[in-house]
Amino acid sequence: MSDDTKPKHLVIFQPSGSRGYCEEGANLLDVARSLGVEIETPCGGRLMCSKCRVRIEEGFFERFGIESSMSHLNPVLQKEKEFFHSKGLIEPNLRQSCQVEVHGPVVVFVPEESRAVKQLVRKSARELKIEIKPSVRRYFVEMKPATLHDPVGDWERLQNALNAAHGLDGLRIDYRVLVALQRAIRTGEWKVTVFVWQGREVIRVVPGFAEYALGLAVDVGTTTVAGFLCDLDSGQVLATESMMNPQTPYGDDVMARITYAMTKSDGLEKMHAAILEGLNTIIARACEAAGYKPEDIVEAVLVGNTCMDHIFLNIFPKYVGVSPFAPAIHHSMDVKARDFGLNILPSGNVHVLPNEAGFVGADNMACVIAEEPYNQDDIMLVIDIGTNGEMVLGNRNKLISSSVPTGPAFEGAQITYGMRAALGAIEKVDIDPVTWDVRFRVIGQEKWSDELPPEEIKARGLCGSAMIDLGWEMYRAGVVDATGRYSKETHSPRLREGPNGLEFVLAWARETSIGRDITFSVNDMRALQLAKSAMYSAAKIMMRRLGVHKLDKVVLAGAFGSFIDKVKAMAMGLFPDCELTNVYAVGNAAGDGARIALLNVDKRVEADRVARQIEYVELTVESDFEKQFAAAMHFPHMTDSFPHLQKMLDKATRERALRQLRNVPALAALPDPALRKLAAVTDEVRFKKNQTIFEAGAEPTALYVVKEGSVALSFSLDGTAPTQTEVKPGELLDAVALARGRPHTATAKATALNTKVLAIPRQEIVSLLEAQPGWKNQLADSGTR
């Protein structure tokens, strides 16, 4: 409730022009929300992203009649300064709106990249073979009218008629239905259609014959919500509606919303009201599209992760977010729609599928009953890549599940130019392995960037599918090495020093709608590696617990899974090796499972049974979690092999070597076929500090090129004291020995902690010298010796 004794301050947001008065000390982000100004807040105001930044305009604005000043806000916090510096944001008058208190009139400019965008919600229904066995059945009955000789009550008369015509006994009736029963019977002239739930409760009585019974299946995702209006008799999907989850202003991920509920006295109330309003909007749209009324929906099935379930049911989610992550209820539950205002038949049932454990909720259980790994012999890994990466592994013998946080990277919160899959988001990326030229495709454009004039591209940021592409493409092209470390090579203008180290330019400012280069920094790469490592290490630990060494199938569930390149996803190390034909996307499997549970009541029993049988793995308590996680940080993995991608990986190795060899002056003059031949046999060798590469007097076994780190060559001439020379990346080591056919005259030792050397086998160099005799002197004169 507002305090009328506090002074009011005018706040004006540009470029929308929205304005209004707020109380003294009001939070600027809350003011924006109250005025309908949508600002990105993926972290929920925890100062973990820079997406809600705004610019404070200063000076006197005559048309508004106010003086706007930074001094009308609380002082810039030190953590804000440090945060902006870490993100390379040096523009004056920037503030994080979530950290701002208003103490005077102010004009606020919301940059384009901070304006909330509408994510493209792609959650269509796929064709499913479902045995139709709904929990709500309708029965037409005709009764004899009451008379003075037969004055039995209407409910008892209806009970007797249902028992006689349909064998239904022991029924009860919903109180609201009983209130309206007599009017319904007489309006229908003693002929009515009765809707019975689970064969035991009358939930609706309609005069005359009702031709249909409708149900609603809803997938309440952390980011998006999808509803499917179904005919309970045929199973046909009559309408599909989807929308952004209206809770996103309170944070993009589960932990942000749990924090919001815990830190705001009305946090749960706001989020519960928001999702309820969103669900009722979906219901209204679906019914309008199909030509029905909301009260024609006699049952709904809802699925969501554990946190979403709690908020929808208005249960405080605090304990889901703290160890031991216990939910309020594991089992499925049935509640009346009227109990929390869901706008379907008030006496209709709302069924919520069971939670498995912790963050693995009813949505994952819906995926499980849709894909049925418990009915298969093959070892199946089901991955629902969304705000959380929920995973199930196993077959008919045993199932294991786990959950990892992936949303902060794949949904953009921790990526400098990351964003949701909305118009303007880069969704596909290719990088030329030789030139490092980038071509990309933006959501909303059918053509790739190299097929359009720069001013028509209008990229705004990059979404999750582009980040999957980048993991592989940057490794393939040699922009980063297997550890994710950026190349020291600076021959390309796309690789440059940024505010926090090296960054790679994906789109030049002229190709964007934000007027700045879109880059991918070392910090962005690390966030991507953390997300992919979490997924991979979880799969490996689950495989170990199950006692299996390979996967037979990998199922990519969720809308995000349908739009990633499965080959690049496996090549960058998102999940372990598998036959590519057995890696496939199934779209919104959670929504499919909700439909299955809506249309077949036996599947609800099955879901409860399987949920209790699935073994949940808490990754952080596994003894080798850190070791597995560190190994999975590499592209594609530090030690695991990928036999189904070996040709692709070998080709990428040759392409990286070719680029590196072309940057060596003595080799650049060679014909392209000769260079490609050398690249095909070049090995990358790592040396620790002070490790010997070769010794003086030894016969050369290879031609060495320093790729990274540094090497010291120690040699002596005519008995003089040893001389030491440092060899830097891009230079050859004692090339004269091979060129002249003599032993090494120097000893080479690595002097950096992590030195990488390219080694070209001696025989290849000898053969090349014979084929290119003019190259001998050039090779002998190059490098350090």
mmCIF file of C-alpha atoms in Angstrom, residues 547-763:
data_model
loop_
_atom_site.group_PDB
_atom_site.id
_atom_site.type_symbol
_atom_site.label_atom_id
_atom_site.label_comp_id
_atom_site.label_asym_id
_atom_site.label_seq_id
_atom_site.Cartn_x
_atom_site.Cartn_y
_atom_site.Cartn_z
ATOM 1 C CA GLY A 547 27.058 -49.166 -15.359
ATOM 2 C CA VAL A 548 27.022 -48.370 -19.093
ATOM 3 C CA HIS A 549 29.778 -47.075 -21.369
ATOM 4 C CA LYS A 550 27.832 -45.939 -24.424
ATOM 5 C CA LEU A 551 24.502 -44.425 -25.379
ATOM 6 C CA ASP A 552 22.098 -46.073 -27.790
ATOM 7 C CA LYS A 553 19.839 -43.041 -28.187
ATOM 8 C CA VAL A 554 19.920 -39.353 -27.313
ATOM 9 C CA VAL A 555 16.582 -37.532 -27.276
ATOM 10 C CA LEU A 556 16.658 -33.736 -27.367
ATOM 11 C CA ALA A 557 13.449 -32.503 -25.760
ATOM 12 C CA GLY A 558 12.121 -28.988 -25.427
ATOM 13 C CA ALA A 559 11.706 -26.248 -28.016
ATOM 14 C CA PHE A 560 15.406 -25.319 -27.730
ATOM 15 C CA GLY A 561 16.432 -28.885 -28.536
ATOM 16 C CA SER A 562 14.522 -28.691 -31.815
ATOM 17 C CA PHE A 563 16.556 -25.760 -33.100
ATOM 18 C CA ILE A 564 20.113 -26.714 -32.235
ATOM 19 C CA ASP A 565 22.429 -28.444 -34.691
ATOM 20 C CA LYS A 566 22.791 -31.930 -33.213
ATOM 21 C CA VAL A 567 26.118 -32.532 -34.967
ATOM 22 C CA LYS A 568 27.696 -29.329 -33.652
ATOM 23 C CA ALA A 569 26.153 -29.944 -30.233
ATOM 24 C CA MET A 570 27.877 -33.314 -29.932
ATOM 25 C CA ALA A 571 31.084 -32.009 -31.539
ATOM 26 C CA MET A 572 31.401 -29.207 -28.977
ATOM 27 C CA GLY A 573 30.819 -31.717 -26.170
ATOM 28 C CA LEU A 574 27.272 -31.083 -25.015
ATOM 29 C CA PHE A 575 26.643 -34.821 -24.597
ATOM 30 C CA PRO A 576 28.666 -38.056 -25.054
ATOM 31 C CA ASP A 577 29.203 -39.829 -28.363
ATOM 32 C CA CYS A 578 26.275 -41.575 -30.015
ATOM 33 C CA GLU A 579 25.302 -42.767 -33.480
ATOM 34 C CA LEU A 580 24.037 -39.573 -35.128
ATOM 35 C CA THR A 581 20.983 -41.237 -36.646
ATOM 36 C CA ASN A 582 19.921 -42.068 -33.080
ATOM 37 C CA VAL A 583 20.195 -38.471 -31.916
ATOM 38 C CA TYR A 584 16.908 -36.724 -32.565
ATOM 39 C CA ALA A 585 14.704 -33.875 -31.376
ATOM 40 C CA VAL A 586 11.119 -34.434 -30.240
ATOM 41 C CA GLY A 587 10.033 -30.856 -29.628
ATOM 42 C CA ASN A 588 7.930 -30.053 -26.597
ATOM 43 C CA ALA A 589 7.984 -33.479 -24.964
ATOM 44 C CA ALA A 590 6.707 -32.019 -21.681
ATOM 45 C CA GLY A 591 3.641 -30.713 -23.476
ATOM 46 C CA ASP A 592 3.249 -34.092 -25.187
ATOM 47 C CA GLY A 593 3.367 -35.836 -21.823
ATOM 48 C CA ALA A 594 0.766 -33.448 -20.422
ATOM 49 C CA ARG A 595 -1.540 -34.306 -23.339
ATOM 50 C CA ILE A 596 -0.957 -38.027 -22.826
ATOM 51 C CA ALA A 597 -1.846 -37.722 -19.129
ATOM 52 C CA LEU A 598 -4.928 -35.669 -20.019
ATOM 53 C CA LEU A 599 -6.224 -38.217 -22.516
ATOM 54 C CA ASN A 600 -5.272 -41.433 -20.717
ATOM 55 C CA VAL A 601 -5.849 -41.691 -16.999
ATOM 56 C CA ASP A 602 -3.724 -44.847 -16.777
ATOM 57 C CA LYS A 603 -0.680 -42.771 -17.707
ATOM 58 C CA ARG A 604 -1.131 -40.743 -14.522
ATOM 59 C CA VAL A 605 -0.875 -43.910 -12.460
ATOM 60 C CA GLU A 606 2.132 -44.902 -14.545
ATOM 61 C CA ALA A 607 3.741 -41.492 -13.948
ATOM 62 C CA ASP A 608 3.362 -41.818 -10.169
ATOM 63 C CA ARG A 609 4.829 -45.315 -10.233
ATOM 64 C CA VAL A 610 7.806 -44.447 -12.462
ATOM 65 C CA ALA A 611 8.525 -41.208 -10.593
ATOM 66 C CA ARG A 612 9.083 -43.161 -7.399
ATOM 67 C CA GLN A 613 11.344 -45.642 -9.187
ATOM 68 C CA ILE A 614 13.665 -43.100 -10.792
ATOM 69 C CA GLU A 615 16.910 -42.665 -8.885
ATOM 70 C CA TYR A 616 17.878 -39.003 -8.585
ATOM 71 C CA VAL A 617 21.585 -38.151 -8.672
ATOM 72 C CA GLU A 618 22.729 -35.050 -6.802
ATOM 73 C CA LEU A 619 25.838 -34.295 -8.819
ATOM 74 C CA THR A 620 27.586 -32.035 -6.326
ATOM 75 C CA VAL A 621 27.979 -34.828 -3.780
ATOM 76 C CA GLU A 622 29.539 -37.253 -6.265
ATOM 77 C CA SER A 623 33.186 -37.873 -5.367
ATOM 78 C CA ASP A 624 34.468 -37.421 -8.921
ATOM 79 C CA PHE A 625 32.180 -34.575 -9.958
ATOM 80 C CA GLU A 626 34.942 -31.965 -10.063
ATOM 81 C CA LYS A 627 37.206 -34.276 -12.072
ATOM 82 C CA GLN A 628 34.440 -35.072 -14.554
ATOM 83 C CA PHE A 629 33.472 -31.413 -14.786
ATOM 84 C CA ALA A 630 37.041 -30.270 -15.480
ATOM 85 C CA ALA A 631 37.507 -32.890 -18.195
ATOM 86 C CA ALA A 632 34.245 -31.859 -19.874
ATOM 87 C CA MET A 633 35.346 -28.202 -20.024
ATOM 88 C CA HIS A 634 37.513 -29.143 -23.018
ATOM 89 C CA PHE A 635 36.261 -29.167 -26.605
ATOM 90 C CA PRO A 636 34.851 -31.689 -27.128
ATOM 91 C CA HIS A 637 36.308 -33.476 -24.083
ATOM 92 C CA MET A 638 39.717 -33.901 -22.486
ATOM 93 C CA THR A 639 39.880 -37.690 -22.763
ATOM 94 C CA ASP A 640 36.673 -39.149 -24.205
ATOM 95 C CA SER A 641 36.651 -40.197 -27.841
ATOM 96 C CA PHE A 642 33.918 -39.524 -30.388
ATOM 97 C CA PRO A 643 34.172 -42.329 -32.950
ATOM 98 C CA HIS A 644 30.977 -41.247 -34.701
ATOM 99 C CA LEU A 645 32.507 -37.823 -35.340
ATOM 100 C CA GLN A 646 36.117 -38.862 -35.912
ATOM 101 C CA LYS A 647 36.271 -37.835 -39.592
ATOM 102 C CA MET A 648 34.810 -34.449 -38.738
ATOM 103 C CA LEU A 649 37.215 -33.918 -35.849
ATOM 104 C CA ASP A 650 40.211 -35.006 -37.932
ATOM 105 C CA LYS A 651 39.219 -32.576 -40.689
ATOM 106 C CA ALA A 652 38.962 -29.766 -38.157
ATOM 107 C CA THR A 653 42.429 -30.597 -36.843
ATOM 108 C CA ARG A 654 43.845 -30.368 -40.374
ATOM 109 C CA GLU A 655 42.069 -27.063 -40.995
ATOM 110 C CA ARG A 656 43.482 -25.540 -37.811
ATOM 111 C CA ALA A 657 46.965 -26.767 -38.656
ATOM 112 C CA LEU A 658 46.688 -25.366 -42.192
ATOM 113 C CA ARG A 659 45.847 -21.924 -40.898
ATOM 114 C CA GLN A 660 48.707 -22.006 -38.419
ATOM 115 C CA LEU A 661 51.219 -23.166 -41.021
ATOM 116 C CA ARG A 662 50.142 -20.423 -43.404
ATOM 117 C CA ASN A 663 51.148 -17.870 -40.803
ATOM 118 C CA VAL A 664 54.756 -19.127 -40.774
ATOM 119 C CA PRO A 665 56.696 -17.025 -43.329
ATOM 120 C CA ALA A 666 58.963 -19.860 -44.443
ATOM 121 C CA LEU A 667 55.960 -22.099 -45.123
ATOM 122 C CA ALA A 668 53.549 -19.526 -46.530
ATOM 123 C CA ALA A 669 55.426 -19.484 -49.851
ATOM 124 C CA LEU A 670 54.692 -23.176 -50.447
ATOM 125 C CA PRO A 671 51.946 -24.122 -52.935
ATOM 126 C CA ASP A 672 48.568 -24.736 -51.304
ATOM 127 C CA PRO A 673 48.533 -28.499 -52.087
ATOM 128 C CA ALA A 674 51.907 -28.888 -50.393
ATOM 129 C CA LEU A 675 50.738 -26.974 -47.315
ATOM 130 C CA ARG A 676 47.573 -29.043 -47.079
ATOM 131 C CA LYS A 677 49.648 -32.209 -47.245
ATOM 132 C CA LEU A 678 51.809 -30.990 -44.363
ATOM 133 C CA ALA A 679 48.756 -29.943 -42.350
ATOM 134 C CA ALA A 680 47.303 -33.443 -42.716
ATOM 135 C CA VAL A 681 50.264 -34.990 -40.855
ATOM 136 C CA THR A 682 51.006 -32.203 -38.385
ATOM 137 C CA ASP A 683 50.675 -33.035 -34.701
ATOM 138 C CA GLU A 684 50.164 -30.599 -31.840
ATOM 139 C CA VAL A 685 52.444 -31.465 -28.923
ATOM 140 C CA ARG A 686 52.247 -29.969 -25.415
ATOM 141 C CA PHE A 687 55.335 -29.399 -23.272
ATOM 142 C CA LYS A 688 55.550 -28.461 -19.624
ATOM 143 C CA LYS A 689 57.892 -25.755 -18.405
ATOM 144 C CA ASN A 690 61.578 -26.813 -18.641
ATOM 145 C CA GLN A 691 60.660 -29.930 -20.605
ATOM 146 C CA THR A 692 63.157 -30.720 -23.381
ATOM 147 C CA ILE A 693 61.872 -30.736 -26.947
ATOM 148 C CA PHE A 694 65.162 -31.882 -28.508
ATOM 149 C CA GLU A 695 68.847 -31.879 -27.545
ATOM 150 C CA ALA A 696 71.932 -30.696 -29.367
ATOM 151 C CA GLY A 697 73.522 -33.492 -31.362
ATOM 152 C CA ALA A 698 70.277 -35.389 -31.851
ATOM 153 C CA GLU A 699 69.060 -36.174 -35.339
ATOM 154 C CA PRO A 700 65.948 -34.114 -36.237
ATOM 155 C CA THR A 701 62.732 -36.129 -36.143
ATOM 156 C CA ALA A 702 60.401 -33.290 -37.082
ATOM 157 C CA LEU A 703 60.172 -29.656 -38.089
ATOM 158 C CA TYR A 704 58.872 -27.724 -35.092
ATOM 159 C CA VAL A 705 56.765 -24.556 -35.103
ATOM 160 C CA VAL A 706 56.049 -22.814 -31.805
ATOM 161 C CA LYS A 707 52.289 -22.375 -31.581
ATOM 162 C CA GLU A 708 51.849 -21.082 -28.047
ATOM 163 C CA GLY A 709 54.068 -20.256 -25.105
ATOM 164 C CA SER A 710 57.807 -19.892 -25.599
ATOM 165 C CA VAL A 711 60.927 -21.991 -26.155
ATOM 166 C CA ALA A 712 64.557 -21.343 -25.287
ATOM 167 C CA LEU A 713 67.264 -22.498 -27.709
ATOM 168 C CA SER A 714 70.649 -22.999 -26.034
ATOM 169 C CA PHE A 715 73.685 -23.481 -28.252
ATOM 170 C CA SER A 716 77.424 -22.867 -28.202
ATOM 171 C CA LEU A 717 79.771 -22.088 -31.102
ATOM 172 C CA ASP A 718 83.443 -23.124 -31.179
ATOM 173 C CA GLY A 719 83.543 -23.973 -27.485
ATOM 174 C CA THR A 720 82.244 -20.608 -26.332
ATOM 175 C CA ALA A 721 79.845 -20.176 -23.436
ATOM 176 C CA PRO A 722 76.287 -21.288 -24.262
ATOM 177 C CA THR A 723 74.026 -18.653 -25.790
ATOM 178 C CA GLN A 724 70.296 -18.689 -25.231
ATOM 179 C CA THR A 725 67.701 -17.374 -27.634
ATOM 180 C CA GLU A 726 63.936 -17.152 -27.047
ATOM 181 C CA VAL A 727 61.677 -18.491 -29.791
ATOM 182 C CA LYS A 728 58.158 -17.036 -29.924
ATOM 183 C CA PRO A 729 54.892 -18.310 -31.438
ATOM 184 C CA GLY A 730 54.954 -18.531 -35.228
ATOM 185 C CA GLU A 731 58.717 -19.172 -35.400
ATOM 186 C CA LEU A 732 60.574 -22.340 -36.394
ATOM 187 C CA LEU A 733 62.969 -24.262 -34.147
ATOM 188 C CA ASP A 734 66.413 -24.995 -35.657
ATOM 189 C CA ALA A 735 65.005 -25.432 -39.169
ATOM 190 C CA VAL A 736 68.533 -25.377 -40.586
ATOM 191 C CA ALA A 737 69.202 -28.847 -39.161
ATOM 192 C CA LEU A 738 66.555 -30.391 -41.397
ATOM 193 C CA ALA A 739 67.343 -28.133 -44.354
ATOM 194 C CA ARG A 740 71.050 -29.037 -44.279
ATOM 195 C CA GLY A 741 70.560 -32.638 -43.221
ATOM 196 C CA ARG A 742 72.613 -32.408 -40.042
ATOM 197 C CA PRO A 743 72.058 -32.963 -36.284
ATOM 198 C CA HIS A 744 70.611 -30.256 -34.053
ATOM 199 C CA THR A 745 73.169 -27.699 -32.953
ATOM 200 C CA ALA A 746 71.046 -26.491 -30.030
ATOM 201 C CA THR A 747 68.934 -27.759 -27.182
ATOM 202 C CA ALA A 748 65.304 -26.643 -27.091
ATOM 203 C CA LYS A 749 63.358 -26.371 -23.836
ATOM 204 C CA ALA A 750 59.876 -25.052 -23.126
ATOM 205 C CA THR A 751 59.992 -21.975 -20.914
ATOM 206 C CA ALA A 752 56.269 -21.279 -20.476
ATOM 207 C CA LEU A 753 53.895 -23.182 -18.226
ATOM 208 C CA ASN A 754 51.885 -24.386 -21.210
ATOM 209 C CA THR A 755 53.852 -24.526 -24.462
ATOM 210 C CA LYS A 756 52.366 -25.979 -27.629
ATOM 211 C CA VAL A 757 54.474 -26.938 -30.619
ATOM 212 C CA LEU A 758 53.405 -28.103 -34.074
ATOM 213 C CA ALA A 759 55.487 -31.050 -35.227
ATOM 214 C CA ILE A 760 55.746 -31.937 -38.941
ATOM 215 C CA PRO A 761 57.346 -35.373 -39.418
ATOM 216 C CA ARG A 762 60.898 -35.331 -40.836
ATOM 217 C CA GLN A 763 60.071 -37.569 -43.787
#
